[in-house]
Short mmCIF file of C-alpha atoms in Angstrom, two decimals:
data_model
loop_
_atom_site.label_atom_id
_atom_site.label_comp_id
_atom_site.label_asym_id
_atom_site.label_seq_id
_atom_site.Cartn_x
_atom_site.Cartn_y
_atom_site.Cartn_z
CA UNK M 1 123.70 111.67 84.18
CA UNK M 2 122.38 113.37 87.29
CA UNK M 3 124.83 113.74 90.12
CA UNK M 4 125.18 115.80 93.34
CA UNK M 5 129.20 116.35 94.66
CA UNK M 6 129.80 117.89 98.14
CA UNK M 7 133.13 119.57 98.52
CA UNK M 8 134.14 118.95 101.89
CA UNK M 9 134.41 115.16 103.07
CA UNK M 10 135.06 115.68 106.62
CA UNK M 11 135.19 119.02 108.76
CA UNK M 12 136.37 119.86 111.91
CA UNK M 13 135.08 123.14 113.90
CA UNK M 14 134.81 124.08 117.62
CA UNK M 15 131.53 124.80 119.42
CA UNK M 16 129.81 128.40 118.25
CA UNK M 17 131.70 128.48 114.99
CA UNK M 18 130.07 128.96 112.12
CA UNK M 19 129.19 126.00 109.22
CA UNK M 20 128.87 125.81 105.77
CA UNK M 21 128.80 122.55 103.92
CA UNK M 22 128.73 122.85 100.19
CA UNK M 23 126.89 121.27 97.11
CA UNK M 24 126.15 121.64 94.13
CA UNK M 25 124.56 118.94 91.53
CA UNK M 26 123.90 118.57 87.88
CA UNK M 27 121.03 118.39 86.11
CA UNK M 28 119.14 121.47 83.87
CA UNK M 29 115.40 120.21 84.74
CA UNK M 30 113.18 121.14 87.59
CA UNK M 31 114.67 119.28 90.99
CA UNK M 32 113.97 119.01 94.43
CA UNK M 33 116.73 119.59 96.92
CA UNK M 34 117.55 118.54 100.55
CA UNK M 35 119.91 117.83 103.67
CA UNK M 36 119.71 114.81 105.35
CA UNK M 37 122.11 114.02 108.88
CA UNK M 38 122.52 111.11 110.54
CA UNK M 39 123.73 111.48 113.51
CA UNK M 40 125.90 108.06 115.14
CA UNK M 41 124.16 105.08 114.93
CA UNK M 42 121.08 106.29 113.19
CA UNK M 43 118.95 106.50 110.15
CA UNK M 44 118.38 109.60 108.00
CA UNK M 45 116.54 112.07 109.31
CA UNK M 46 115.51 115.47 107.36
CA UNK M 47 117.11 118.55 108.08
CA UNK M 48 115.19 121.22 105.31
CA UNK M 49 113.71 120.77 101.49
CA UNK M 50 113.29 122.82 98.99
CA UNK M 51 110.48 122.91 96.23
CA UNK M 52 109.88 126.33 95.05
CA UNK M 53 109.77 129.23 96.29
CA UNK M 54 111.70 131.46 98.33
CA UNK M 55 115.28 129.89 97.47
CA UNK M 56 116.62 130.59 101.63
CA UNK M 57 115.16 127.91 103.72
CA UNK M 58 114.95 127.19 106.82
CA UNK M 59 115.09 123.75 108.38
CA UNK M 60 114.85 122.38 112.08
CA UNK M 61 117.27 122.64 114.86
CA UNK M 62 118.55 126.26 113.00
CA UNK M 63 120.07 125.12 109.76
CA UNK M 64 119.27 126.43 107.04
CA UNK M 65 120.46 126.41 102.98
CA UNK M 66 120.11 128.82 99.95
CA UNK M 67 119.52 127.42 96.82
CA UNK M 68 121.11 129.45 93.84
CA UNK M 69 119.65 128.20 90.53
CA UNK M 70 122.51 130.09 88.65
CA UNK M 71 125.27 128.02 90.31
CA UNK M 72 123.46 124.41 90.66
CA UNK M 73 124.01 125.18 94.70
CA UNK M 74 122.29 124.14 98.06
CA UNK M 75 124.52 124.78 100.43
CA UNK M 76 124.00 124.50 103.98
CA UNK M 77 124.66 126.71 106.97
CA UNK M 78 124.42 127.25 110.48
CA UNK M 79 125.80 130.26 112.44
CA UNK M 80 126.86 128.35 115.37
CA UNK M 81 127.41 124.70 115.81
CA UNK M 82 127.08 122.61 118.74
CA UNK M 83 128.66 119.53 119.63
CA UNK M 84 125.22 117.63 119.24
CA UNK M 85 125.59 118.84 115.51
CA UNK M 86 128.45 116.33 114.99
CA UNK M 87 126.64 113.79 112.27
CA UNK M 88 127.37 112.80 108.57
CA UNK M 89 125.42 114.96 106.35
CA UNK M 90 123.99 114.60 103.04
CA UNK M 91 122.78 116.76 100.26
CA UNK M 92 120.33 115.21 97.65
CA UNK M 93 118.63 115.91 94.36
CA UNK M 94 115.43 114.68 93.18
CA UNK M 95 114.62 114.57 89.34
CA UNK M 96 111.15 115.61 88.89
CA UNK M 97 110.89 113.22 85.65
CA UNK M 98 111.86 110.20 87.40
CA UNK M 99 111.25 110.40 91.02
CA UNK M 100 114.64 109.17 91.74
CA UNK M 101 116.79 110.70 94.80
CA UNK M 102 120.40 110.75 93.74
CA UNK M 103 122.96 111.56 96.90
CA UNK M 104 125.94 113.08 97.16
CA UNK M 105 128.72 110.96 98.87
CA UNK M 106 128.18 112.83 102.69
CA UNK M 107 130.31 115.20 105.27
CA UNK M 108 131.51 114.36 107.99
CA UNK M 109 131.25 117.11 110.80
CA UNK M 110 133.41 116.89 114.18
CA UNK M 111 132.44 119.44 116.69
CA UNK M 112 134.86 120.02 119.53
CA UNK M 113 133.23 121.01 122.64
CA UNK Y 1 101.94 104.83 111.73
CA UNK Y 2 105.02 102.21 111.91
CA UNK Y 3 105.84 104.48 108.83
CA UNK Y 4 109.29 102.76 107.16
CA UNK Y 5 110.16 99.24 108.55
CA UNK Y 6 112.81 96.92 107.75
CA UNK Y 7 114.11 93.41 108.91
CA UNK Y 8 116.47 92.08 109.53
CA UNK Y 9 118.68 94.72 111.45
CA UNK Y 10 121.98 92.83 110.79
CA UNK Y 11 123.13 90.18 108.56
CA UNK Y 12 125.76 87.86 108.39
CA UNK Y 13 126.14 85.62 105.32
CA UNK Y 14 128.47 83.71 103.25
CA UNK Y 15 130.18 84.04 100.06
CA UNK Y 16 127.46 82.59 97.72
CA UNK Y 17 124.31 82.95 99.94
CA UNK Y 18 121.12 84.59 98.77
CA UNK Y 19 118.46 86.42 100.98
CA UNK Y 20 115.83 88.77 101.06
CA UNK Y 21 115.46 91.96 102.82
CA UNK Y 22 112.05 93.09 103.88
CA UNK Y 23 110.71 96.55 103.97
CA UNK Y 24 107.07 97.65 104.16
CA UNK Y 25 105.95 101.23 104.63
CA UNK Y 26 102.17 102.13 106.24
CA UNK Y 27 101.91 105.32 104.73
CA UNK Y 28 100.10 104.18 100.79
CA UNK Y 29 103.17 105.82 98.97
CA UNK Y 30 103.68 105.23 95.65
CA UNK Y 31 107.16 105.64 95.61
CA UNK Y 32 109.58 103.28 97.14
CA UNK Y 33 113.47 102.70 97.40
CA UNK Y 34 116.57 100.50 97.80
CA UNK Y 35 120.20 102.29 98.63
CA UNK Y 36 123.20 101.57 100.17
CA UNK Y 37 125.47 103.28 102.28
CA UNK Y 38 129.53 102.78 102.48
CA UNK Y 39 131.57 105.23 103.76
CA UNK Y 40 132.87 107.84 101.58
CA UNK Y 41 130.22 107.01 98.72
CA UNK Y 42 127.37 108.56 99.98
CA UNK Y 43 124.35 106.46 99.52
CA UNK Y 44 123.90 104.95 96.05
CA UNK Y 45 120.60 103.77 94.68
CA UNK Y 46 119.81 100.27 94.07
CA UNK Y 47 116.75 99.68 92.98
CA UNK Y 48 113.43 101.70 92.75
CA UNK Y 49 109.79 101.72 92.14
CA UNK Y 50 107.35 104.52 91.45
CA UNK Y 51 104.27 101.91 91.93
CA UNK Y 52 102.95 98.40 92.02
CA UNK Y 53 104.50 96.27 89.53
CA UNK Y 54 106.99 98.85 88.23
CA UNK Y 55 110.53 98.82 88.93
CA UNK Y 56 113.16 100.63 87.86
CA UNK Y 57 117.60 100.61 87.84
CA UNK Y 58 119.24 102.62 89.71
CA UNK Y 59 123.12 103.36 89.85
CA UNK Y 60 123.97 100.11 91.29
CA UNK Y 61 121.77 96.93 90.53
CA UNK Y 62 124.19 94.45 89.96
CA UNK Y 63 123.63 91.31 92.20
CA UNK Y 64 120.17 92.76 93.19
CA UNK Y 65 116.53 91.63 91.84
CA UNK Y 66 113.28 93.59 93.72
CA UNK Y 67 110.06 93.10 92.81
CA UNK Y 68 106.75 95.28 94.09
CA UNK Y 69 103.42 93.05 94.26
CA UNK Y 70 101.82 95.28 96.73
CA UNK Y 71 101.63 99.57 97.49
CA UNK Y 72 103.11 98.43 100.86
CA UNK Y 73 106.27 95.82 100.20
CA UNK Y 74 109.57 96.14 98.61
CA UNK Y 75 111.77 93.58 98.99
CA UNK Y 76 115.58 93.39 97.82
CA UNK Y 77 117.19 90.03 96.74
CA UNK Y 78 120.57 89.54 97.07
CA UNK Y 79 120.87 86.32 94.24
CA UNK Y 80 124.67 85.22 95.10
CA UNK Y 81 125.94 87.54 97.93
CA UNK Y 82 129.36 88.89 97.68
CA UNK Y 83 132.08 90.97 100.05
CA UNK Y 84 131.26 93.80 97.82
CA UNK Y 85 127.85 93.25 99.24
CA UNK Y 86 129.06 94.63 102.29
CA UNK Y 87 126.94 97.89 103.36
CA UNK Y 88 124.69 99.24 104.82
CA UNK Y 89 120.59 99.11 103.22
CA UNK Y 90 118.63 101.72 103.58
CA UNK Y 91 114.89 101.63 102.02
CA UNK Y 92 112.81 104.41 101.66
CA UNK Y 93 109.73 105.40 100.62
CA UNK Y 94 107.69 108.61 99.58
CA UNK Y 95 104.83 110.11 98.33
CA UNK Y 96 106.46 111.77 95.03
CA UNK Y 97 107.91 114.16 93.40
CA UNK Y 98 105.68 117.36 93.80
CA UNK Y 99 104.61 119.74 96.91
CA UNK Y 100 105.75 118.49 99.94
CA UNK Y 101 107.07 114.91 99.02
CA UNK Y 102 110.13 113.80 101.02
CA UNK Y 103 111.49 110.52 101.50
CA UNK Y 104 111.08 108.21 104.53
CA UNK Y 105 113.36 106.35 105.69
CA UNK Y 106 113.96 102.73 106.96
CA UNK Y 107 116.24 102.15 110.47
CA UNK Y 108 118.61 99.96 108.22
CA UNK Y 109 120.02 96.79 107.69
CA UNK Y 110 123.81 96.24 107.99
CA UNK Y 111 124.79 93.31 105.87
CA UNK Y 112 128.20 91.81 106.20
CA UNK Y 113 129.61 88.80 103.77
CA UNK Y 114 132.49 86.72 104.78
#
């Protein structure tokens, strides 16, 4: 069965220090990848997707992830975080077959002004 | 475009109770969700539909029925609710699986059973 894990459940970091949340998922067939956040108290927004292409992409408000086929990874980064970066955030997989968006269970990221 | 919309925004019910929860989405996608949210678990899929009168299991139907008569409306029916019922709902709905596709989302419905 498809599944996505993320390694790190909640993370702490100060203001201008660097992030990377990891995940990887499962699944040999063609997928779709992104990073959602919700920040407190709202829905899901998206933060970058990936379809094909050039496997670095770029997403809004300077994120970005790199998708390495070889390892079943999208990981996400961001050189410098900011306290208005402090949301839940989710990687997910979508299976080309069957349309269906599987999520990984979400991090939790504290910035400290 | 209202795009995703869902009502109600909370939800109290009893032990036993059934009740539907709307969503409708103004964008003619084909695709269209149920999940819930609770914490540590990520959001799990319900319920899905890739088009009018097809539906589909996802990781965690139990206690949920959805039907789709229409492109635009997805409702999920809770039959006999239960604490474990307890989340949060998110629906969602998108275009696909190819190019650009992404998923919408709803604002939520937080759902608590005594």
């Amino acid at each position: 069965a498809q599944s996505v894990s993320q390694h790190n459940h909640h993370v702490i970091l100060s203001e201008a220090a660097s992030l990377e949340l990891g995940c990887n998922y499962s699944y040999g067939g063609t997928v779709n990848l992104f990073w959602y956040v919700q920040y407190p108290g709202q829905h899901l927004q998206l933060l970058l997707k990936y379809f094909s292409g050039d496997p670095l992409v770029k997403g809004i408000k300077g994120f970005e992830a790199e998708f390495i086929k070889s390892k079943f990874s999208f990981n996400l980064r961001k050189p410098s975080v900011q306290w208005s970066d402090t949301a839940e955030y989710f990687c997910a997989v979508n299976n080309h077959n069957t349309g269906k968006l599987i999520f990984g269970q979400g991090t939790t990221l504290q910035v400290k002004p | 475009n209202a795009g995703v919309t869902q009502t109600p925004k909370f939800q109290v019910l009893k032990t036993g109770q059934s009740m539907t929860l709307q969503c409708a989405q103004d964008m003619n996608h084909e695709y269209m969700s149920w999940y819930r949210q609770d914490p540590g678990m990520g959001l799990r899929l319900i319920h899905y539909s890739v088009g009018a009168g097809i539906t589909d299991q996802g990781e965690v139907p139990n206690g949920y029925n959805v039907s789709r008569s229409t492109t635009e409306d997805f409702p999920l029916r809770l039959l006999s609710a239960a604490p474990s019922q307890t989340s949060v709902y998110f629906c969602a709905s998108s275009s696909g699986t190819s190019g650009g596709a992404r998923e919408f989302f709803g604002p939520g419905t937080r759902l608590t059973v005594l």
